[in-house]
mmCIF file of C-alpha atoms in Angstrom:
data_model
loop_
_atom_site.group_PDB
_atom_site.id
_atom_site.type_symbol
_atom_site.label_atom_id
_atom_site.label_comp_id
_atom_site.label_asym_id
_atom_site.label_seq_id
_atom_site.Cartn_x
_atom_site.Cartn_y
_atom_site.Cartn_z
ATOM 1 C CA MET A 1 -1.275 -6.508 4.501
ATOM 2 C CA LEU A 2 -1.897 -7.895 1.179
ATOM 3 C CA TRP A 3 -2.357 -5.511 -1.861
ATOM 4 C CA LYS A 4 -5.127 -6.472 -4.423
ATOM 5 C CA GLU A 5 -4.847 -4.053 -7.123
ATOM 6 C CA ALA A 6 -1.798 -1.785 -8.553
ATOM 7 C CA MET A 7 -2.118 1.435 -10.226
ATOM 8 C CA GLN A 8 0.036 1.284 -13.822
ATOM 9 C CA ILE A 9 0.938 4.421 -15.580
ATOM 10 C CA SER A 10 -2.340 5.137 -16.678
ATOM 11 C CA ASP A 11 -4.812 2.343 -15.783
ATOM 12 C CA MET A 12 -5.660 -0.100 -12.645
ATOM 13 C CA GLN A 13 -4.328 -3.100 -12.986
ATOM 14 C CA TYR A 14 -6.955 -6.053 -11.117
ATOM 15 C CA GLN A 15 -5.690 -8.946 -9.791
ATOM 16 C CA THR A 16 -9.423 -10.508 -10.193
ATOM 17 C CA SER A 17 -11.234 -11.000 -13.410
ATOM 18 C CA VAL A 18 -14.052 -8.941 -11.740
ATOM 19 C CA HIS A 19 -11.985 -5.525 -12.522
ATOM 20 C CA ARG A 20 -13.511 -3.817 -9.667
ATOM 21 C CA LEU A 21 -12.887 -2.574 -6.471
ATOM 22 C CA ARG A 22 -14.112 -3.932 -2.807
ATOM 23 C CA PRO A 23 -14.397 -2.370 0.614
ATOM 24 C CA GLY A 24 -10.876 -2.500 2.086
ATOM 25 C CA ASP A 25 -9.064 -3.290 -1.208
ATOM 26 C CA ILE A 26 -5.400 -1.848 -0.956
ATOM 27 C CA ILE A 27 -4.013 -1.001 -3.906
ATOM 28 C CA LEU A 28 -0.385 -1.046 -4.421
ATOM 29 C CA CYS A 29 0.902 2.456 -5.935
ATOM 30 C CA HIS A 30 4.870 2.371 -7.298
ATOM 31 C CA PHE A 31 6.290 5.962 -6.670
ATOM 32 C CA ARG A 32 8.220 6.285 -10.546
ATOM 33 C CA GLY A 33 10.807 8.385 -11.784
ATOM 34 C CA PRO A 34 10.303 10.593 -15.241
ATOM 35 C CA ALA A 35 12.061 7.637 -17.255
ATOM 36 C CA GLN A 36 9.097 5.138 -16.415
ATOM 37 C CA LEU A 37 6.560 7.603 -16.567
ATOM 38 C CA ARG A 38 7.141 7.828 -20.253
ATOM 39 C CA GLY A 39 6.026 11.275 -20.325
ATOM 40 C CA GLU A 40 3.543 11.387 -17.797
ATOM 41 C CA THR A 41 3.954 12.693 -14.174
ATOM 42 C CA MET A 42 3.569 11.167 -10.759
ATOM 43 C CA VAL A 43 0.527 13.850 -10.178
ATOM 44 C CA HIS A 44 -1.476 12.619 -13.465
ATOM 45 C CA MET A 45 -0.996 8.914 -12.190
ATOM 46 C CA MET A 46 -2.126 10.036 -8.719
ATOM 47 C CA ALA A 47 -5.178 11.619 -10.443
ATOM 48 C CA ARG A 48 -6.043 8.779 -12.518
ATOM 49 C CA LEU A 49 -6.235 6.232 -9.543
ATOM 50 C CA TYR A 50 -8.479 8.918 -7.627
ATOM 51 C CA TRP A 51 -10.574 9.070 -10.448
ATOM 52 C CA HIS A 52 -10.750 4.949 -10.937
ATOM 53 C CA ILE A 53 -11.829 5.315 -6.963
ATOM 54 C CA GLN A 54 -14.234 7.729 -6.978
ATOM 55 C CA ALA A 55 -15.969 6.518 -10.214
ATOM 56 C CA GLN A 56 -16.387 3.077 -8.283
ATOM 57 C CA GLY A 57 -18.115 4.891 -5.212
ATOM 58 C CA PHE A 58 -15.076 4.546 -3.253
ATOM 59 C CA THR A 59 -12.641 6.897 -1.642
ATOM 60 C CA VAL A 60 -8.962 7.057 -0.506
ATOM 61 C CA ALA A 61 -8.577 6.150 3.537
ATOM 62 C CA ASP A 62 -5.558 6.225 5.705
ATOM 63 C CA ILE A 63 -4.869 2.536 6.245
ATOM 64 C CA THR A 64 -3.608 3.335 9.754
ATOM 65 C CA LYS A 65 -6.929 4.276 10.991
ATOM 66 C CA TYR A 66 -7.908 0.349 10.115
ATOM 67 C CA ALA A 67 -5.028 -1.700 11.035
ATOM 68 C CA ALA A 68 -4.059 -2.522 14.654
ATOM 69 C CA THR A 69 -0.658 -1.633 15.295
ATOM 70 C CA PRO A 70 1.554 -4.454 16.417
ATOM 71 C CA GLN A 71 2.541 -4.584 20.118
ATOM 72 C CA LEU A 72 6.445 -4.234 20.616
ATOM 73 C CA ARG A 73 8.045 -6.197 23.463
ATOM 74 C CA PRO A 74 11.148 -4.174 25.061
ATOM 75 C CA VAL A 75 14.287 -6.100 23.760
ATOM 76 C CA ARG A 76 16.544 -7.581 26.384
ATOM 77 C CA LYS A 77 20.182 -6.604 26.693
ATOM 78 C CA PRO A 78 22.574 -9.752 26.353
ATOM 79 C CA ARG A 79 24.481 -10.317 29.517
ATOM 80 C CA ALA A 80 28.240 -9.383 29.104
ATOM 81 C CA ALA A 81 30.418 -12.129 28.429
ATOM 82 C CA GLY A 82 32.276 -13.804 31.831
ATOM 83 C CA ARG A 83 30.075 -12.374 34.532
ATOM 84 C CA SER A 84 27.979 -14.910 36.867
ATOM 85 C CA ARG A 85 24.712 -14.646 37.896
ATOM 86 C CA GLU A 86 25.862 -14.363 41.848
#
C-alpha cells in the first residue's frame, strides 16, 4: 500500500500541490516519543489529524475493510537429506 499524505507533529504534509485529501487516501502517521514531539503528545497529534480529516469532509476507516487479504499458500517441508523417492 502506498501512502499519499503524512501527519507531522502539528500539520499534514501533502505529496501533491493540491493540499487536499481524496477518497481512499492513506495517511502515514509516525508514532513518536516525547523527545521528537517537542512538548506535544500523541493525543494532540492524533486529534489534529482527525481535525484535518473531518474538516475536509472525511472520516477515518479501517483499511482492512477495503483491502483484499492476500491468499497464502501452504509451505512445503523440504525432503530429508539422503532419502530416495522410492
